[in-house]
Amino acid sequence: MIAAQAKLVYHLNKYYNEKCQARKAAIAKTIREVCKVVSDVLKEVEVQEPRFISSLNEMDNRYEGLEVVSPTEFEVVLYLNQMGVFNFVDDGSLPGCAVLKLSDGRKRSMSLWVEFITASGYLSARKIRSRFQTLVAQAVDKCSYRDVVKMVADTSEVKLRIRDRYVVQITPAFKCTGIWPRSAAHWPLPHIPWPGPNRVAEVKAEGFNLLSKECHSLAGKQSSAESDAWVLQFAEAENRLQMGGCRKKCLSILKTLRDRHLELPGQPLNNYHMKTLVSYECEKHPREADWDESCLGDRLNGILLQLISCLQCRRCPHYFLPNLDLFQGKPHSALENAAKQTWRLAREILTNPKSLEKL
């Protein structure tokens, strides 16, 4: 049994050193290329409208606010200033979303974003995005990369297609630190020793982002509060949770397997599903010893089996916001197909670790 585990870990490490590192290097090269173009567009936007200041800065070889959705798809979060005069309202009525409401009607004129505040005092995510989209469209025509960058049409999101190969979504957002949303108040679960009080304090201090983007849980609902709502995002908090042991390596292997074998019609699975399942696996195996390098095979196998279960049940709850289903809106046939493919992959890896050389 131990020999079989060791063999699997050996082949997973080989896969990580060859395939995962090659994927990382290729994506890093793409990111540099893409960020040059995005920075140039955002510089043009800032000239027209100084309230939209580019926050795309490189630090320690990574760009703050940039998320890799897939090797050809990225999201850049553009942090806005001065949320000050608004209260954060998160009453659970909009799963995965919250609203920003003027704390005092008399402060309306003091806000940097005065023309985007609705009659009922909400700062409208949709209105800010609509203005930003107009500015980006103008900037694309003026910037020095105008021959290789185009706006993606037929969407209220701000998306750029670069060199006909890459898509980058630019999402206006507010950073919320020092507060924690009520809809995530149940976390951490009281009976689970992970991640421990110090890490919990760090994660909560890291806070979350409020993004101006279409919220899938609101699709089809058209009341004004809902189209003005902001989407909750916990990227930095999640990154902090997944530090230590073989967690990051495990996630890297899952992302590489997804890119190579689970990029399927209907796009049922993305990197964020993998990241979410790693967080759940951390809860199931709370001891640091469970994330020792020697346990890499067990953890990966556990996550693949959990993924199959989620796909078969057609439900993948968000880690911090369990009322939000990350499979919402995905075609059932696509989820069934993904379950079959994931099962094939898991069986292959478990019964014949050497097959990783070909995967």
Coordinates of C-alpha atoms in Angstrom, one line a residue:
M1 CA 0.0 0.0 0.0
I2 CA 2.8 2.4 1.0
A3 CA 4.8 1.4 -2.1
A4 CA 1.7 2.2 -4.3
Q5 CA 1.3 5.6 -2.6
A6 CA 5.0 6.4 -3.0
K7 CA 4.8 5.5 -6.7
L8 CA 1.9 7.8 -7.2
V9 CA 3.6 10.7 -5.4
Y10 CA 6.7 10.1 -7.5
H11 CA 4.8 10.3 -10.8
L12 CA 2.8 13.4 -9.5
N13 CA 6.0 15.2 -8.6
K14 CA 7.4 14.3 -12.1
Y15 CA 4.2 15.7 -13.7
Y16 CA 4.4 18.8 -11.6
N17 CA 8.1 19.4 -12.5
E18 CA 7.5 18.9 -16.2
K19 CA 3.9 19.7 -17.2
C20 CA 2.9 22.1 -14.4
Q21 CA 6.0 24.2 -14.5
A22 CA 5.8 24.4 -18.3
R23 CA 2.2 25.6 -18.0
K24 CA 3.2 28.2 -15.4
A25 CA 6.1 29.5 -17.6
A26 CA 3.8 29.7 -20.7
I27 CA 1.1 31.5 -18.7
A28 CA 3.7 33.9 -17.2
K29 CA 4.9 34.8 -20.7
T30 CA 1.3 35.4 -21.8
I31 CA 0.5 37.5 -18.8
R32 CA 3.4 39.8 -19.5
E33 CA 2.3 40.2 -23.1
V34 CA -1.4 40.8 -22.2
C35 CA -0.6 43.2 -19.3
K36 CA 1.5 45.4 -21.6
V37 CA -1.6 45.9 -23.8
V38 CA -4.0 46.3 -20.9
S39 CA -1.8 48.8 -19.1
D40 CA -1.6 50.9 -22.3
V41 CA -5.4 50.8 -22.6
L42 CA -5.9 51.8 -19.0
K43 CA -3.4 54.6 -19.3
E44 CA -5.6 56.1 -22.1
V45 CA -8.7 55.6 -19.9
E46 CA -7.0 57.5 -17.0
V47 CA -6.2 60.4 -19.4
Q48 CA -9.9 60.7 -20.2
E49 CA -11.3 60.0 -16.7
P50 CA -8.8 60.3 -13.8
R51 CA -11.2 58.5 -11.4
F52 CA -10.4 55.2 -13.1
I53 CA -6.7 54.9 -12.1
S54 CA -4.9 51.7 -13.2
S55 CA -4.0 49.5 -10.3
L56 CA -2.3 46.8 -12.4
N57 CA 1.1 46.8 -10.8
E58 CA 3.7 44.1 -10.9
M59 CA 4.9 42.9 -7.5
D60 CA 7.2 40.0 -6.8
N61 CA 6.7 38.7 -10.4
R62 CA 2.9 38.8 -10.1
Y63 CA 0.4 41.3 -11.0
E64 CA -2.0 42.5 -8.3
G65 CA -5.6 41.9 -9.2
L66 CA -4.9 39.6 -12.1
E67 CA -6.7 36.2 -12.0
V68 CA -6.0 33.4 -14.5
V69 CA -9.3 31.9 -15.7
S70 CA -7.6 29.6 -18.2
P71 CA -4.4 29.8 -20.3
T72 CA -6.1 32.1 -22.8
E73 CA -8.6 33.9 -20.5
F74 CA -7.8 36.4 -17.7
E75 CA -9.5 38.9 -15.4
V76 CA -8.0 42.1 -14.3
V77 CA -9.6 43.8 -11.2
L78 CA -9.3 47.6 -11.4
Y79 CA -9.5 48.9 -7.8
L80 CA -11.5 52.2 -7.4
N81 CA -10.9 54.8 -4.8
Q82 CA -13.2 56.3 -2.1
M83 CA -15.8 53.9 -1.1
G84 CA -16.0 56.0 2.2
V85 CA -19.5 57.5 2.2
F86 CA -21.2 54.1 1.5
N87 CA -22.4 51.4 3.8
F88 CA -21.8 47.8 2.8
V89 CA -25.2 46.0 2.9
D90 CA -25.2 42.2 2.7
D91 CA -28.5 40.8 3.9
G92 CA -28.4 37.5 2.0
S93 CA -31.3 38.4 -0.4
L94 CA -28.9 38.4 -3.4
P95 CA -26.7 35.3 -3.2
G96 CA -23.1 36.1 -3.8
C97 CA -23.8 39.9 -4.0
A98 CA -24.1 43.0 -1.9
V99 CA -25.1 46.6 -2.3
L100 CA -23.4 49.9 -1.4
K101 CA -25.8 52.4 0.1
L102 CA -25.2 56.0 1.0
S103 CA -24.7 56.2 4.7
D104 CA -26.4 59.6 4.8
G105 CA -28.4 61.3 1.9
R106 CA -26.7 64.6 2.6
K107 CA -23.3 63.0 1.7
R108 CA -24.4 62.4 -1.9
S109 CA -22.5 65.4 -3.3
M110 CA -19.4 64.5 -1.3
S111 CA -19.0 61.2 -3.2
L112 CA -16.4 60.9 -5.9
W113 CA -19.0 58.7 -7.8
V114 CA -22.0 61.1 -7.4
E115 CA -23.5 60.5 -10.9
F116 CA -23.6 56.8 -10.4
I117 CA -25.7 56.9 -7.3
T118 CA -29.4 55.9 -7.8
A119 CA -32.4 57.9 -6.6
S120 CA -32.7 55.4 -3.7
G121 CA -29.0 56.0 -2.6
Y122 CA -27.3 52.9 -4.1
L123 CA -24.0 53.1 -5.8
S124 CA -24.8 51.3 -9.1
A125 CA -22.3 48.7 -10.2
R126 CA -24.0 48.6 -13.6
K127 CA -23.8 52.3 -14.2
I128 CA -20.1 52.5 -13.3
R129 CA -19.4 49.5 -15.6
S130 CA -21.3 51.1 -18.4
R131 CA -19.3 54.3 -18.1
F132 CA -16.1 52.4 -17.9
Q133 CA -17.0 50.3 -21.0
T134 CA -17.5 53.5 -23.0
L135 CA -14.1 54.8 -21.9
V136 CA -12.3 51.5 -22.7
A137 CA -13.9 51.4 -26.1
Q138 CA -12.5 54.9 -26.8
A139 CA -9.1 54.0 -25.3
V140 CA -8.8 50.9 -27.5
D141 CA -9.1 53.1 -30.6
K142 CA -6.4 55.5 -29.4
C143 CA -3.9 53.2 -27.7
S144 CA -0.6 52.2 -29.3
Y145 CA -1.7 48.5 -29.5
R146 CA -4.9 49.3 -31.5
D147 CA -4.0 46.9 -34.3
V148 CA -4.0 43.9 -31.9
V149 CA -6.8 44.7 -29.4
K150 CA -10.6 44.8 -29.9
M151 CA -13.5 45.1 -27.6
V152 CA -15.7 41.9 -27.3
A153 CA -19.2 42.9 -28.4
D154 CA -22.6 41.8 -27.1
T155 CA -21.8 41.8 -23.4
S156 CA -22.2 44.3 -20.6
E157 CA -18.8 43.2 -19.3
V158 CA -15.7 45.0 -20.3
K159 CA -13.8 42.4 -22.3
L160 CA -10.8 42.8 -24.6
R161 CA -9.7 40.3 -27.3
I162 CA -5.9 40.5 -27.8
R163 CA -4.2 39.2 -30.9
D164 CA -7.3 37.1 -31.5
R165 CA -5.9 34.6 -29.0
Y166 CA -6.6 36.0 -25.5
V167 CA -9.6 37.4 -23.7
V168 CA -9.1 39.8 -20.8
Q169 CA -12.0 41.0 -18.7
I170 CA -11.4 44.3 -16.8
T171 CA -13.6 44.6 -13.8
P172 CA -14.0 47.7 -11.7
A173 CA -14.0 46.9 -8.0
F174 CA -13.7 48.2 -4.4
K175 CA -11.4 46.5 -2.0
C176 CA -13.0 45.9 1.4
T177 CA -10.6 45.3 4.3
G178 CA -11.3 45.2 8.0
I179 CA -14.8 44.0 7.5
W180 CA -16.2 40.5 6.8
P181 CA -19.5 39.9 5.0
R182 CA -22.5 38.6 7.0
S183 CA -23.2 36.0 4.4
A184 CA -19.8 34.4 5.2
A185 CA -20.3 34.8 9.0
H186 CA -20.6 31.0 9.5
W187 CA -16.9 30.6 8.6
P188 CA -14.8 29.1 10.1
L189 CA -17.0 26.1 11.1
P190 CA -16.8 25.8 14.9
H191 CA -16.1 22.1 15.0
I192 CA -13.2 22.1 12.5
P193 CA -9.7 22.9 13.8
W194 CA -8.5 24.2 10.5
P195 CA -7.3 26.9 9.7
G196 CA -6.6 27.9 13.3
P197 CA -7.3 31.3 15.0
N198 CA -4.2 33.1 13.6
R199 CA -4.8 32.2 10.0
V200 CA -8.5 33.1 10.4
A201 CA -7.6 36.5 11.7
E202 CA -5.2 37.0 8.7
V203 CA -7.8 35.9 6.2
K204 CA -10.6 38.1 7.7
A205 CA -8.1 41.1 7.7
E206 CA -7.4 40.4 4.1
G207 CA -11.1 41.0 3.4
F208 CA -12.7 40.7 0.0
N209 CA -13.5 42.6 -3.2
L210 CA -16.8 43.9 -4.5
L211 CA -16.8 43.5 -8.3
S212 CA -18.9 45.2 -10.9
K213 CA -19.8 42.3 -13.1
E214 CA -22.8 40.2 -14.2
C215 CA -23.9 37.9 -11.3
H216 CA -25.1 34.5 -12.5
S217 CA -27.3 34.0 -9.5
L218 CA -29.2 37.1 -10.6
A219 CA -29.7 36.1 -14.2
G220 CA -33.2 36.8 -15.3
K221 CA -34.0 39.0 -12.3
Q222 CA -34.2 42.6 -13.4
S223 CA -35.2 44.6 -10.3
S224 CA -33.1 47.8 -10.0
A225 CA -31.4 46.8 -6.7
E226 CA -30.2 43.6 -8.4
S227 CA -28.7 45.3 -11.4
D228 CA -27.0 47.8 -9.1
A229 CA -25.5 45.0 -6.9
W230 CA -21.8 44.2 -6.6
V231 CA -20.4 40.6 -6.7
L232 CA -18.4 39.4 -3.7
Q233 CA -14.9 37.9 -4.4
F234 CA -12.4 36.4 -2.0
A235 CA -9.4 35.8 -4.2
E236 CA -6.7 37.0 -1.7
A237 CA -8.3 35.4 1.3
E238 CA -8.4 32.1 -0.6
N239 CA -4.8 32.4 -1.6
R240 CA -3.8 33.0 2.0
L241 CA -5.8 29.9 3.1
Q242 CA -4.0 27.6 0.7
M243 CA -0.5 28.4 1.8
G244 CA 1.7 25.6 3.4
G245 CA 2.2 21.9 2.8
C246 CA 1.5 20.5 -0.7
R247 CA -1.7 22.6 -1.1
K248 CA -0.4 24.9 -3.9
K249 CA 1.3 22.0 -5.7
C250 CA -2.0 20.0 -5.6
L251 CA -3.9 23.0 -7.0
S252 CA -1.3 23.4 -9.8
I253 CA -1.7 19.8 -10.8
L254 CA -5.5 20.1 -10.8
K255 CA -5.3 23.2 -13.0
T256 CA -2.9 21.5 -15.4
L257 CA -5.2 18.4 -15.7
R258 CA -8.2 20.7 -16.2
D259 CA -6.5 22.7 -19.0
R260 CA -5.3 19.5 -20.8
H261 CA -8.4 17.2 -20.4
L262 CA -11.4 19.0 -19.0
E263 CA -11.7 22.1 -21.3
L264 CA -15.1 20.8 -22.5
P265 CA -18.1 22.0 -24.6
G266 CA -20.3 24.3 -22.5
Q267 CA -17.3 25.1 -20.3
P268 CA -18.5 23.3 -17.2
L269 CA -15.2 23.6 -15.3
N270 CA -12.8 26.4 -14.6
N271 CA -9.8 26.9 -12.4
Y272 CA -11.9 28.5 -9.7
H273 CA -13.9 25.2 -9.2
M274 CA -10.5 23.5 -8.5
K275 CA -9.4 26.2 -6.1
T276 CA -12.8 25.9 -4.2
L277 CA -12.4 22.1 -3.9
V278 CA -8.9 22.4 -2.5
S279 CA -10.4 24.6 0.3
Y280 CA -13.0 22.0 1.1
E281 CA -10.3 19.3 1.1
C282 CA -8.4 21.4 3.7
E283 CA -11.4 21.3 5.9
K284 CA -11.8 17.5 5.5
H285 CA -8.1 17.0 6.4
P286 CA -7.4 19.7 8.9
R287 CA -4.0 18.5 10.2
E288 CA -0.9 19.9 8.6
A289 CA 0.5 16.3 8.5
D290 CA -2.3 15.5 6.0
W291 CA -0.7 18.0 3.6
D292 CA 2.8 16.6 3.8
E293 CA 4.4 15.9 0.4
S294 CA 3.9 12.1 1.0
C295 CA 0.1 12.7 1.1
L296 CA -0.1 14.5 -2.3
G297 CA -1.6 11.4 -4.1
D298 CA -4.3 11.0 -1.4
R299 CA -5.3 14.6 -1.5
L300 CA -5.5 14.8 -5.3
N301 CA -7.5 11.6 -5.4
G302 CA -9.9 12.9 -2.7
I303 CA -10.4 16.2 -4.7
L304 CA -11.1 14.4 -8.0
L305 CA -13.7 12.1 -6.3
Q306 CA -15.3 15.2 -4.7
L307 CA -15.4 16.9 -8.1
I308 CA -17.1 13.9 -9.6
S309 CA -19.7 14.0 -6.8
C310 CA -20.3 17.7 -7.3
L311 CA -20.7 17.2 -11.1
Q312 CA -23.2 14.3 -10.6
C313 CA -25.2 16.4 -8.1
R314 CA -24.9 19.4 -10.4
R315 CA -24.0 21.6 -7.4
C316 CA -20.7 23.1 -6.3
P317 CA -21.1 25.5 -3.4
H318 CA -18.8 28.5 -3.1
Y319 CA -16.4 28.0 -0.2
F320 CA -17.2 31.2 1.7
L321 CA -20.8 31.6 0.4
P322 CA -22.4 28.1 0.4
N323 CA -25.7 29.5 -0.8
L324 CA -24.0 30.4 -4.1
D325 CA -23.8 27.5 -6.5
L326 CA -20.8 27.7 -8.8
F327 CA -22.4 25.4 -11.4
Q328 CA -25.5 27.7 -11.7
G329 CA -26.4 28.2 -15.4
K330 CA -24.1 25.4 -16.6
P331 CA -25.9 23.0 -19.1
H332 CA -26.7 19.7 -17.4
S333 CA -25.3 17.7 -20.4
A334 CA -21.9 19.6 -20.0
L335 CA -21.8 18.7 -16.3
E336 CA -22.6 15.0 -17.0
N337 CA -19.9 14.9 -19.7
A338 CA -17.4 16.5 -17.3
A339 CA -18.3 13.9 -14.6
K340 CA -17.5 11.1 -17.0
Q341 CA -14.2 12.6 -18.2
T342 CA -13.1 13.3 -14.6
W343 CA -13.9 9.7 -13.6
R344 CA -11.8 8.4 -16.5
L345 CA -9.0 10.7 -15.5
A346 CA -9.1 9.7 -11.8
R347 CA -9.3 6.0 -12.6
E348 CA -6.3 6.3 -14.9
I349 CA -4.2 8.1 -12.4
L350 CA -5.1 5.8 -9.5
T351 CA -4.8 2.5 -11.3
N352 CA -1.8 3.4 -13.4
P353 CA 0.3 6.4 -12.0
K354 CA 2.8 6.0 -14.9
S355 CA 0.0 7.2 -17.3
L356 CA 0.6 10.7 -16.0
E357 CA 3.5 10.8 -18.4
K358 CA 1.0 10.9 -21.2
L359 CA -1.7 13.0 -19.5

